PDB file of C-alpha atoms in Angstrom:
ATOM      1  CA  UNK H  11     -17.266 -14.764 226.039  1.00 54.00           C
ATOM      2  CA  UNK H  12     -13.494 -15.499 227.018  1.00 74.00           C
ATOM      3  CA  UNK H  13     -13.811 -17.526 230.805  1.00 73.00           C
ATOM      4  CA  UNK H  14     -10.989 -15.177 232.063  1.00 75.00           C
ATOM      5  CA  UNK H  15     -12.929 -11.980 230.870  1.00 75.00           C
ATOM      6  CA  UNK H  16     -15.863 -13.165 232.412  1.00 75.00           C
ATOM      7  CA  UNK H  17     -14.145 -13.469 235.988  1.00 74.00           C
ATOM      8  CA  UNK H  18     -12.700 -10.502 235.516  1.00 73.00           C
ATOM      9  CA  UNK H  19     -15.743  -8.681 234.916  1.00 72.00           C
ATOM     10  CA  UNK H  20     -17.296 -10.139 237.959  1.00 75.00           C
ATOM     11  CA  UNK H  21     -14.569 -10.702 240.740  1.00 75.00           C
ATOM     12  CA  UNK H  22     -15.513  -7.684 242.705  1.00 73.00           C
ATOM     13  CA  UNK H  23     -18.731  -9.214 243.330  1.00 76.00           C
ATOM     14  CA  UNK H  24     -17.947 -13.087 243.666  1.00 76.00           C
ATOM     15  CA  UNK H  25     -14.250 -13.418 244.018  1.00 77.00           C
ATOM     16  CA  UNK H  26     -11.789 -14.720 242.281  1.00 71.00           C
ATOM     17  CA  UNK H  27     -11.318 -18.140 243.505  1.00 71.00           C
ATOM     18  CA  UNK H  28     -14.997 -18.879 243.730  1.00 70.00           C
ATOM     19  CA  UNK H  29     -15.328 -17.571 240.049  1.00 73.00           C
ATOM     20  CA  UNK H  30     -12.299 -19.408 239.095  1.00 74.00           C
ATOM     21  CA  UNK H  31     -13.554 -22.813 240.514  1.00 70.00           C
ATOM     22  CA  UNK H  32     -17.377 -22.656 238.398  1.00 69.00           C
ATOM     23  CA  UNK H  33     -15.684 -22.276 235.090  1.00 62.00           C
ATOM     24  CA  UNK H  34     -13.136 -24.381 235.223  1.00 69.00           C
ATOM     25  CA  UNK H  35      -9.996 -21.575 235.244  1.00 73.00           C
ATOM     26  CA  UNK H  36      -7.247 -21.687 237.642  1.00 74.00           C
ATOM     27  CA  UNK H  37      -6.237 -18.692 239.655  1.00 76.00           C
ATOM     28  CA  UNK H  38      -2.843 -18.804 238.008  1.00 78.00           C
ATOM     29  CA  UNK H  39      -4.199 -19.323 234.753  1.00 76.00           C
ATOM     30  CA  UNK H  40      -6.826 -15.919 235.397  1.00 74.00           C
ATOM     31  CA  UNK H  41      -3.619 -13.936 237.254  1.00 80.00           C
ATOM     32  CA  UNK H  42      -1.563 -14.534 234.018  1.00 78.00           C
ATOM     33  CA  UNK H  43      -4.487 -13.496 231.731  1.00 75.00           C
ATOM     34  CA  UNK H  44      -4.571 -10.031 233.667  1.00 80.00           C
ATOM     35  CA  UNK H  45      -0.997  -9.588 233.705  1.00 81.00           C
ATOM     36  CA  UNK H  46      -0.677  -9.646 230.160  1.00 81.00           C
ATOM     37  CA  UNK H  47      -3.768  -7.985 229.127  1.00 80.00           C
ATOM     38  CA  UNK H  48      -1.627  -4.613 228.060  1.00 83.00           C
ATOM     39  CA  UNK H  49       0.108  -6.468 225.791  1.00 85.00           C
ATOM     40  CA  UNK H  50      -2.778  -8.183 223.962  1.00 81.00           C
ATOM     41  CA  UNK H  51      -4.128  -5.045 223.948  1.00 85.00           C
ATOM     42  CA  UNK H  52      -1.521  -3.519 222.215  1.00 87.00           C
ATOM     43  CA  UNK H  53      -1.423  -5.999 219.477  1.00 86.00           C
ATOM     44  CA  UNK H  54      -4.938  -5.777 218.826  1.00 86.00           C
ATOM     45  CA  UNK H  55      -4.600  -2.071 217.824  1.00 90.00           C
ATOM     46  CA  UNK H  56      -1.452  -3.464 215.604  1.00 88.00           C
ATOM     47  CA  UNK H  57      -3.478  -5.868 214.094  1.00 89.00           C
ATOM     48  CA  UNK H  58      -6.151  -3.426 213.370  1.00 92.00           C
ATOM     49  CA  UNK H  59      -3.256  -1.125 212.078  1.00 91.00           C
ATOM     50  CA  UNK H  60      -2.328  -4.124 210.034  1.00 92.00           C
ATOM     51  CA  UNK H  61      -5.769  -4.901 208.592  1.00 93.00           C
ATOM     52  CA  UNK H  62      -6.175  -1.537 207.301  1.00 93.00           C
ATOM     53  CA  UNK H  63      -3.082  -0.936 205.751  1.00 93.00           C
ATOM     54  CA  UNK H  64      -3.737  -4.579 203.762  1.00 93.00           C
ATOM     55  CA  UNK H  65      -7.335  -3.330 202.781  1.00 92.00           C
ATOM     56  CA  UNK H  66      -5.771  -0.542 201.368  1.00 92.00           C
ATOM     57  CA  UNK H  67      -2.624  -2.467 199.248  1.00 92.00           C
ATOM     58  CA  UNK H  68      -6.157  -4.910 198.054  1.00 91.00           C
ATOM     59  CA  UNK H  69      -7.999  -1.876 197.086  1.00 90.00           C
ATOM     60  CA  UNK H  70      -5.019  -0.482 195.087  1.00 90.00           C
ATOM     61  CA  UNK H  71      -4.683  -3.764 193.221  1.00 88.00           C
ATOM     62  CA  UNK H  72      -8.529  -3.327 192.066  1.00 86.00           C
ATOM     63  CA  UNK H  73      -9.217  -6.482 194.547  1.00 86.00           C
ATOM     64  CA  UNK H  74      -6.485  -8.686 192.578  1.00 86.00           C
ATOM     65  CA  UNK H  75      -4.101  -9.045 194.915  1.00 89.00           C
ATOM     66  CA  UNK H  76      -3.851 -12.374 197.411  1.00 90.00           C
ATOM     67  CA  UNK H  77      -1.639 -12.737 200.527  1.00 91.00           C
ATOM     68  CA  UNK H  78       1.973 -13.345 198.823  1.00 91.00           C
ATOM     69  CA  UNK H  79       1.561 -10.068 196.834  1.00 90.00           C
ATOM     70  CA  UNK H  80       0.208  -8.279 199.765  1.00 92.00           C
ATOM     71  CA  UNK H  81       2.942  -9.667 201.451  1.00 92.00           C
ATOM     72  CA  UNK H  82       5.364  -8.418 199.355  1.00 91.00           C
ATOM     73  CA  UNK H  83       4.055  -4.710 199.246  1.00 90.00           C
ATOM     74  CA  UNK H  84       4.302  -4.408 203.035  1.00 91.00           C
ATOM     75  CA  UNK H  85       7.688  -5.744 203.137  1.00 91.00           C
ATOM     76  CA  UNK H  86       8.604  -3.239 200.601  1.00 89.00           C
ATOM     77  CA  UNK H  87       7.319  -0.934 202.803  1.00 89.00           C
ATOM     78  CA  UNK H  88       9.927  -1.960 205.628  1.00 88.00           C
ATOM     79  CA  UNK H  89       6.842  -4.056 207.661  1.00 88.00           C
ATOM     80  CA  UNK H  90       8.278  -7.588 208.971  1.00 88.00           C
ATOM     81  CA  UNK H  91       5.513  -9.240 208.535  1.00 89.00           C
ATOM     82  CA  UNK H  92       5.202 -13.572 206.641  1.00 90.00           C
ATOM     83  CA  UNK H  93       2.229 -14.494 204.246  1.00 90.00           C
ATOM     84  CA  UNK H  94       0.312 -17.143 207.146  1.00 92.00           C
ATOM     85  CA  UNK H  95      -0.479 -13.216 209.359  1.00 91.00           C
ATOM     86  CA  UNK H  96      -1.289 -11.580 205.796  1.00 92.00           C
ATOM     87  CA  UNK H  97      -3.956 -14.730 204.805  1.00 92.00           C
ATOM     88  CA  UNK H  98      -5.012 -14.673 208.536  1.00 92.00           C
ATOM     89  CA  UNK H  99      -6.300 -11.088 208.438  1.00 92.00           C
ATOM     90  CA  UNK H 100      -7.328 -10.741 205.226  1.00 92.00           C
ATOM     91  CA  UNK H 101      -9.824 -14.132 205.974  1.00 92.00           C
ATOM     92  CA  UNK H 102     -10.628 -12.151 209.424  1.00 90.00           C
ATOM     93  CA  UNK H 103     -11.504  -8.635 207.170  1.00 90.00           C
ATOM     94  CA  UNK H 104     -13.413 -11.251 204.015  1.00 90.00           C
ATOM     95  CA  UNK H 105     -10.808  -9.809 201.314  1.00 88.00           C
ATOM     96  CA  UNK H 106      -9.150 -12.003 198.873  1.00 86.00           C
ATOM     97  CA  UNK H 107      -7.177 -12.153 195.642  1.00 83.00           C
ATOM     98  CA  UNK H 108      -8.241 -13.199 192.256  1.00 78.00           C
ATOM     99  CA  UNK H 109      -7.513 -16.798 191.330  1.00 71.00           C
ATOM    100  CA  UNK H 110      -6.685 -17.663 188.379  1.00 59.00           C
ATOM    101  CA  UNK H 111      -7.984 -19.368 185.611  1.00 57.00           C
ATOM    102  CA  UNK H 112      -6.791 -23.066 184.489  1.00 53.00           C
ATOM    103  CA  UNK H 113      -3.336 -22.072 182.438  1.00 54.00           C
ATOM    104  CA  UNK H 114      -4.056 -23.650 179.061  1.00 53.00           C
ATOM    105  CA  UNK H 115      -0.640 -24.448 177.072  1.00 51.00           C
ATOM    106  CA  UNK H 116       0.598 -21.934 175.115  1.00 50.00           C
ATOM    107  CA  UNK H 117       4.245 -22.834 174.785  1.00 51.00           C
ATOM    108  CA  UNK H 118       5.036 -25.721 172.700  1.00 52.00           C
ATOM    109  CA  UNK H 119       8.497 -25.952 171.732  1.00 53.00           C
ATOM    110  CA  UNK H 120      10.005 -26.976 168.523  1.00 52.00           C
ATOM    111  CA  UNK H 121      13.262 -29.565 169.183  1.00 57.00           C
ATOM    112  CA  UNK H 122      14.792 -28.825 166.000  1.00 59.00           C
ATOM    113  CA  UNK H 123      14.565 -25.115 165.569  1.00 58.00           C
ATOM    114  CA  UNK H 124      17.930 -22.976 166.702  1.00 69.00           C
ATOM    115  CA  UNK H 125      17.650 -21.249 170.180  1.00 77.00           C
ATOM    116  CA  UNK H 126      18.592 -17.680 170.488  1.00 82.00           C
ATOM    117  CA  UNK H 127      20.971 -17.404 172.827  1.00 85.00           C
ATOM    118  CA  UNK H 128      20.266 -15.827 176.703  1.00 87.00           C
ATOM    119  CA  UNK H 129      20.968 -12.037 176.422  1.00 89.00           C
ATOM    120  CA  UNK H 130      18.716 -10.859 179.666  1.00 84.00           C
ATOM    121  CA  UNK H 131      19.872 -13.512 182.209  1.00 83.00           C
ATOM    122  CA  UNK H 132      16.763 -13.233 184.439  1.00 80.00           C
ATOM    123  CA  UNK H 133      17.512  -9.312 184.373  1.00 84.00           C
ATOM    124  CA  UNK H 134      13.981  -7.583 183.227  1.00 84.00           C
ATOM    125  CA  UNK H 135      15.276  -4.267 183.988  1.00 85.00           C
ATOM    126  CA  UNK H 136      16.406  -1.921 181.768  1.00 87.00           C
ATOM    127  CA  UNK H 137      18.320   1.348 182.083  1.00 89.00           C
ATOM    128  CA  UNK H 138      16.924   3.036 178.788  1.00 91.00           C
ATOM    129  CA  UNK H 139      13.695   2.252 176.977  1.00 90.00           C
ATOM    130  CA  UNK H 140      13.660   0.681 173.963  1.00 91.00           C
ATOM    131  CA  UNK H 141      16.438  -1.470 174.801  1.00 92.00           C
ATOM    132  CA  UNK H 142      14.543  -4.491 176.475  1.00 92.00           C
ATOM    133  CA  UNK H 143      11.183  -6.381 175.794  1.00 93.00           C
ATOM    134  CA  UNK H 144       9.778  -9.487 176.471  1.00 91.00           C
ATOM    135  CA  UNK H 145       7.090 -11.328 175.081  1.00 90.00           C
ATOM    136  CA  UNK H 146       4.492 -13.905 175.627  1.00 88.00           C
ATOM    137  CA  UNK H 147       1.358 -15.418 174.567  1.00 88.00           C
ATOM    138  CA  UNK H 148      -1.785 -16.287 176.896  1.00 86.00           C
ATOM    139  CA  UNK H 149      -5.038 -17.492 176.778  1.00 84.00           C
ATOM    140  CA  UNK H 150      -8.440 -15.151 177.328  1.00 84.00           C
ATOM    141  CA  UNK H 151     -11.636 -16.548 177.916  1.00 82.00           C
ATOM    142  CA  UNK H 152     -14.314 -15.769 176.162  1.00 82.00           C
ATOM    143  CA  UNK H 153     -18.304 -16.075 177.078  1.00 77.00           C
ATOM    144  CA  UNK H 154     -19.806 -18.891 175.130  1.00 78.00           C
ATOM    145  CA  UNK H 155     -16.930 -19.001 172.444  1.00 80.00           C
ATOM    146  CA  UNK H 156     -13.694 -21.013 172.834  1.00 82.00           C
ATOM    147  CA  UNK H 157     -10.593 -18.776 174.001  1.00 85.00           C
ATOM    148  CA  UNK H 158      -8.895 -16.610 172.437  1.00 89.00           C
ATOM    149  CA  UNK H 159      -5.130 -16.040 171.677  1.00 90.00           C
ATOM    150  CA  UNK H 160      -3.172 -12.742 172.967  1.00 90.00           C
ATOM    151  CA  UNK H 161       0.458 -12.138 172.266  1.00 91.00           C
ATOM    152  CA  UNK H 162       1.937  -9.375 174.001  1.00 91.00           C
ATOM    153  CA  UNK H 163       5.572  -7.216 173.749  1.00 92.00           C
ATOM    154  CA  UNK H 164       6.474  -4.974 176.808  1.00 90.00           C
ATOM    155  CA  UNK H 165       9.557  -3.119 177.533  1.00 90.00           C
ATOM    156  CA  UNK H 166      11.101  -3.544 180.265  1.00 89.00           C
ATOM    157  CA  UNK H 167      12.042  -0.293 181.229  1.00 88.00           C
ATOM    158  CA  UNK H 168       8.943   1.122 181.262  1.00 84.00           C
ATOM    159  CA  UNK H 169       6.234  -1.685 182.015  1.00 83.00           C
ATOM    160  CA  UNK H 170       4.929  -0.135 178.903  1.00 83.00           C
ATOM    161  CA  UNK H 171       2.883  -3.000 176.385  1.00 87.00           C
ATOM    162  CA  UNK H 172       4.255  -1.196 173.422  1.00 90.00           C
ATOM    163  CA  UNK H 173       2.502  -3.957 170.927  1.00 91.00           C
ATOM    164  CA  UNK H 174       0.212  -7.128 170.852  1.00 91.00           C
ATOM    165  CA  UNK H 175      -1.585  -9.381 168.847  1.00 93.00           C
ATOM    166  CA  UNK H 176      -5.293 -11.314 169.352  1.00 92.00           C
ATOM    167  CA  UNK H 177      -6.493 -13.828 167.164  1.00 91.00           C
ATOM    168  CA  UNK H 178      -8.436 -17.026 167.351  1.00 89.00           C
ATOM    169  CA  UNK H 179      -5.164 -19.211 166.830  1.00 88.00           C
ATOM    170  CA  UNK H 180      -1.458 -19.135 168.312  1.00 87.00           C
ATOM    171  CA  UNK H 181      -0.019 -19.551 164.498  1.00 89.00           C
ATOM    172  CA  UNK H 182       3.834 -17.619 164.104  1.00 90.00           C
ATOM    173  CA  UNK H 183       1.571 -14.357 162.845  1.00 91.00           C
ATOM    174  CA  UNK H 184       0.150 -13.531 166.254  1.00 92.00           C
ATOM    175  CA  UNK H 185       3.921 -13.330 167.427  1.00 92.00           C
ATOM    176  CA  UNK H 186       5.176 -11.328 164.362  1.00 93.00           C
ATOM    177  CA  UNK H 187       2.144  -9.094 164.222  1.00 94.00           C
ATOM    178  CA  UNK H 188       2.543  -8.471 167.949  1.00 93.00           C
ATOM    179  CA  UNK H 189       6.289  -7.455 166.877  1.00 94.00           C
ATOM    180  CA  UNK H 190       4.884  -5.683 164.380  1.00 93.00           C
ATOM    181  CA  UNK H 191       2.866  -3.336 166.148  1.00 94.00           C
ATOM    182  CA  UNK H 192       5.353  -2.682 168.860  1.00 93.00           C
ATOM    183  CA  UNK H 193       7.771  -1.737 166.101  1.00 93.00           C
ATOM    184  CA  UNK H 194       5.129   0.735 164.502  1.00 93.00           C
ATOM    185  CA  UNK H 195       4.632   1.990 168.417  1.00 91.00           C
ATOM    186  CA  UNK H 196       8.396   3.144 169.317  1.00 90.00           C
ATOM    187  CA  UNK H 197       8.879   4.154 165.713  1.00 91.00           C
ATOM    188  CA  UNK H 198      12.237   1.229 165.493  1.00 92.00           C
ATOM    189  CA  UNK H 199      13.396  -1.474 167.434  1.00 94.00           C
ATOM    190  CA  UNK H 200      16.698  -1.381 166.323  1.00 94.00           C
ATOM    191  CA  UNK H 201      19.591  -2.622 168.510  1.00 94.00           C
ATOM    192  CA  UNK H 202      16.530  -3.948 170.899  1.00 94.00           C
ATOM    193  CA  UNK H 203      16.395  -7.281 172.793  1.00 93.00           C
ATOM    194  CA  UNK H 204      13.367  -9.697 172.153  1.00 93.00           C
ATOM    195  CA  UNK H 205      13.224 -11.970 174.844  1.00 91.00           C
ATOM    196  CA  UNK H 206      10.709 -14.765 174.638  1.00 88.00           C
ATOM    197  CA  UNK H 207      10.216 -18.680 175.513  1.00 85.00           C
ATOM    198  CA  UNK H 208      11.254 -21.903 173.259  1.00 82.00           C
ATOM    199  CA  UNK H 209       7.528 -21.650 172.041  1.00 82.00           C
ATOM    200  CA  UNK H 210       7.535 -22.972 168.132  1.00 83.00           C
ATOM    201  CA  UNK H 211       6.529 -19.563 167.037  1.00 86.00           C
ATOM    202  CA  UNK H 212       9.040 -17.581 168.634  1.00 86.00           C
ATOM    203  CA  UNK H 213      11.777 -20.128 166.773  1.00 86.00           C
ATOM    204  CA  UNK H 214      10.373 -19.943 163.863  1.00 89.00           C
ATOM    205  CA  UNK H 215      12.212 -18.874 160.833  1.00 89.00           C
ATOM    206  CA  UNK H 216       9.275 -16.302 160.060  1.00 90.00           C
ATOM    207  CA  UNK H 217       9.484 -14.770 163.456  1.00 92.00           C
ATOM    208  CA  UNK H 218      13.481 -14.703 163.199  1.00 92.00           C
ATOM    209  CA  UNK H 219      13.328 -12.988 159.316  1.00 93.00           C
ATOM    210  CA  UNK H 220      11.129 -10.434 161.090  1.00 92.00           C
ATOM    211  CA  UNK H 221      13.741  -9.665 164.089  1.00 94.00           C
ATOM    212  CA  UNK H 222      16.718  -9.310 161.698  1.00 94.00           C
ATOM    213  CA  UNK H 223      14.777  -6.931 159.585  1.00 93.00           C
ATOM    214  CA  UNK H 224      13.959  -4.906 162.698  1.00 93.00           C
ATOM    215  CA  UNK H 225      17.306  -5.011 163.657  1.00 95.00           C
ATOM    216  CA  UNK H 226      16.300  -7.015 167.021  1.00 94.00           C
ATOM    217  CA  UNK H 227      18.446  -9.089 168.878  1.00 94.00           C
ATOM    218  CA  UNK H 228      16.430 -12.742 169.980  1.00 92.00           C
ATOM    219  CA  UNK H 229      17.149 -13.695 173.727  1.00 91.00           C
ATOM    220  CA  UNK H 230      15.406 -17.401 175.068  1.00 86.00           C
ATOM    221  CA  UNK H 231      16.112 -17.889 178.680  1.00 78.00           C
ATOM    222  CA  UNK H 232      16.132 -21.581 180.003  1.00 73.00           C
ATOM    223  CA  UNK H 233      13.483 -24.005 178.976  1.00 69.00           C
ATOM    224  CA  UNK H 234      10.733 -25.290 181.156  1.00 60.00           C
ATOM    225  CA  UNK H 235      11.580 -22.037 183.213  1.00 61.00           C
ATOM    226  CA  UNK H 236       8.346 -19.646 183.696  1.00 60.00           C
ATOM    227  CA  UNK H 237      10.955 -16.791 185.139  1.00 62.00           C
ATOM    228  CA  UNK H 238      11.947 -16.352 182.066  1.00 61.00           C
ATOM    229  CA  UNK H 239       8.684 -14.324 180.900  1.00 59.00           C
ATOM    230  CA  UNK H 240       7.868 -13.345 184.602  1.00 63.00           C
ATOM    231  CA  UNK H 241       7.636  -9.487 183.589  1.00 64.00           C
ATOM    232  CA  UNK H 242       4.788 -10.201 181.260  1.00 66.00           C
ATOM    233  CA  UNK H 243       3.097 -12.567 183.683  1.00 65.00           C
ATOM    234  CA  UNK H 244       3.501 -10.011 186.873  1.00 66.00           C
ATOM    235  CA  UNK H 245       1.747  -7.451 184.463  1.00 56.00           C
ATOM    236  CA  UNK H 246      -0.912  -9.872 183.089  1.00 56.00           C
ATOM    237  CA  UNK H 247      -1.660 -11.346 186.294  1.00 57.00           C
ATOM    238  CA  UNK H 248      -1.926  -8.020 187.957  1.00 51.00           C
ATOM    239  CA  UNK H 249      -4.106  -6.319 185.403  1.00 45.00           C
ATOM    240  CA  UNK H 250      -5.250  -8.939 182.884  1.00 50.00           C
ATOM    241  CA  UNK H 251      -4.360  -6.878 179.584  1.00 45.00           C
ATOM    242  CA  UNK H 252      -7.745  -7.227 177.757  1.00 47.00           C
ATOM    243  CA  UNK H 253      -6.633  -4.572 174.625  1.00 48.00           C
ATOM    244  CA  UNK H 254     -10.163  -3.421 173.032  1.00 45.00           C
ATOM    245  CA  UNK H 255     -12.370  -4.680 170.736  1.00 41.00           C
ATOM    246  CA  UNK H 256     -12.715  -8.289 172.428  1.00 40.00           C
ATOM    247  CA  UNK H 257     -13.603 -10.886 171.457  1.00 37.00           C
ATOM    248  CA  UNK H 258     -17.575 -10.252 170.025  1.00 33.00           C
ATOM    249  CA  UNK H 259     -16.036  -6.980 168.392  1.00 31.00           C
ATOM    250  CA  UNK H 260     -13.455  -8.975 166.691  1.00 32.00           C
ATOM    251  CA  UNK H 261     -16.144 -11.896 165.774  1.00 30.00           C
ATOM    252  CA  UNK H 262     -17.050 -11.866 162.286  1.00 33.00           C
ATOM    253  CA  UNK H 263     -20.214 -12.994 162.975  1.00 34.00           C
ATOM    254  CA  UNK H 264     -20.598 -16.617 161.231  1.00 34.00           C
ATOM    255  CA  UNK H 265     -18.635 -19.276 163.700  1.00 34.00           C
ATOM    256  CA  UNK H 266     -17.242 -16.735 166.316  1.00 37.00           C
ATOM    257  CA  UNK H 267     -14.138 -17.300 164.549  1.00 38.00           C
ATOM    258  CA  UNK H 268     -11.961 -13.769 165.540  1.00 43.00           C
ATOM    259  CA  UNK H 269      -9.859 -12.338 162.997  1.00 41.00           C
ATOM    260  CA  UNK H 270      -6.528 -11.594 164.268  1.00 47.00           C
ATOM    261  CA  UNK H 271      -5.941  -7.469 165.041  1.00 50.00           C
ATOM    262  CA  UNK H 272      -3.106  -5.727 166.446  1.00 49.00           C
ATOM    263  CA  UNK H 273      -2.477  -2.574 168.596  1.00 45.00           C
ATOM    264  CA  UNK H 274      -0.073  -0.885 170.689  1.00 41.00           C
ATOM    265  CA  UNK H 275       0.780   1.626 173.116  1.00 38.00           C
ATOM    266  CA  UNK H 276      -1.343   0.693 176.048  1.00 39.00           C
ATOM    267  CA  UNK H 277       0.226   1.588 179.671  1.00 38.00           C
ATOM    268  CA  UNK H 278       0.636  -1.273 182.744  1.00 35.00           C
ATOM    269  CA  UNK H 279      -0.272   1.346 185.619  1.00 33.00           C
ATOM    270  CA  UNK H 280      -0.620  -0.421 188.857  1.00 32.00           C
ATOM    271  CA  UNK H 281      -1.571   2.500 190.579  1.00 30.00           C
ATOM    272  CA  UNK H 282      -4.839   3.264 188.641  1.00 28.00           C
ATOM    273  CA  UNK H 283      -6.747   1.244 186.176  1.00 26.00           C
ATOM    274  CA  UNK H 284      -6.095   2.290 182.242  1.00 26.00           C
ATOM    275  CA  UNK H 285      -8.658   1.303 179.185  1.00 26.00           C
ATOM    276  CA  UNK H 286      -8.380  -1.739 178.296  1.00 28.00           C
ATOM    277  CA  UNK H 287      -7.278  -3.669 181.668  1.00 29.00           C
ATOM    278  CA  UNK H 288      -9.556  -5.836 183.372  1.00 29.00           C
ATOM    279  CA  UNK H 289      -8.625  -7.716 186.504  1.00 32.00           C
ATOM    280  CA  UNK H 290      -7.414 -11.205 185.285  1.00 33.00           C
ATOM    281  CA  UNK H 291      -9.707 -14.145 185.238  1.00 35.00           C
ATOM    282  CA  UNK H 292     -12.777 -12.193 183.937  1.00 34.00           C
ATOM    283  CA  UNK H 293     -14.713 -12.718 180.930  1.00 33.00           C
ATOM    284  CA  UNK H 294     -14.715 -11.368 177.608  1.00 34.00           C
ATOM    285  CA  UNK H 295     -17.916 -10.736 176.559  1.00 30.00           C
TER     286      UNK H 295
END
């Protein structure tokens, strides 16, 4: 029990100074404690206030969310409020984010291939769909098998993964059959904007040959930068796109080899989960 509540649940009996002197409390230390009472009062119904509301933004996520994207979502919602309060309640409530994974490399660029020039400039909006994607590959682990390899294209107006790719290798075909299936999703890409990373596959001559004969436009943004595909790694990290069949379904059952398939037209809904999206960092069994 707080030494200053204590006296002041008792002074009408002993006194304040004599109840002041056993603890070890001065009288001015007890008179300030009092005087301010209303106010810690008052913030303790804010924090509860505060707590709830950040229970609520963690249940929305599907328990994915940590303290800088909680953060984030009250400040959106006009609440003036830094990420050291978030983590403080949300330890005090025992909610917490999903961490993620050890990143494995996927991008390994090729010094001699051209670069596409920058046509998004950090901009993943767009005004019209069909007009902007972006594209990356990641890693998904897989029980008792080594990982396998997802590409993904979204648009960027729509947060829509319009195509993507998963195969047991990050050859140039999981790129271009990730392109492929996007293209086969809004019908044509033409007049479109692929933007991607330096990765070896996304220069590639195969990967360019299939952009030209889409009529798609290549855009790399700086290298080293991980901005540059940040709308596919806010939706991944957010939802973990897991497109169906995984991993054993894709097996073809001698070495857990998988073959490489391709599929399209599955939503990024933060609001509810979709089939198909598992928080990230799970297994694929």
């Amino acid at each position: 029990m707080n030494r200053c509540q204590f006296v002041g649940d008792h002074q009408r009996r002993f006194g304040v100074t004599r109840l002041c002197s056993m603890p070890g409390i001065s009288r001015p230390s007890f008179c300030y404690w009092r005087r301010t009472a209303a106010a810690r009062a008052a913030r303790q119904i804010a924090e509860a206030g505060l707590a709830a509301r950040i229970r609520k933004v963690h249940q929305d996520s599907d328990g994915t969310y940590g303290a800088p994207r909680i953060t984030a979502e009250l400040r959106d919602e006009g609440e003036r409020i830094n990420h050291k309060r978030v983590a403080r309640i949300m330890w005090t409530i025992g909610v917490g984010g999903v961490r993620l994974r050890r990143r494995h490399r996927t991008t390994v660029a090729d010094q001699a291939a051209p670069k596409a020039p920058d046509l998004i400039g950090r901009d993943f909006t767009a005004a019209a769909v069909n007009t902007k994607y972006a594209g990356d590959i990641t890693y998904l682990p897989v029980s008792g098998s080594k990982p396998l390899c997802l590409a993904t294209v979204i648009g960027l107006a729509s947060r829509r993964l319009a195509g993507w790719a998963i195969a047991d290798h990050m050859r140039t075909e999981l790129v271009t059959d990730a392109l492929t299936a996007a293209g086969r999703t809004r019908g044509s890409l033409a007049g479109a904007v692929m933007h991607t990373d330096h990765g070896s596959q996304c220069t590639s001559r195969a990967f360019a040959e299939i952009c030209r004969s889409a009529g798609v436009r290549q855009s790399m943004g700086a290298v080293g930068s991980s901005a540059d595909t940040t709308a596919v790694d806010t939706a991944r990290s957010s939802h973990g796109a897991v497109p169906p069949p995984c991993g054993r379904a894709a097996n073809d059952g001698s070495n857990g080899a998988a073959s490489s398939q391709s599929s399209s037209d599955r939503r990024f809904d933060r609001s509810a989960p979709t089939t198909g999206i598992m928080p990230h960092g799970h297994h694929v069994t």
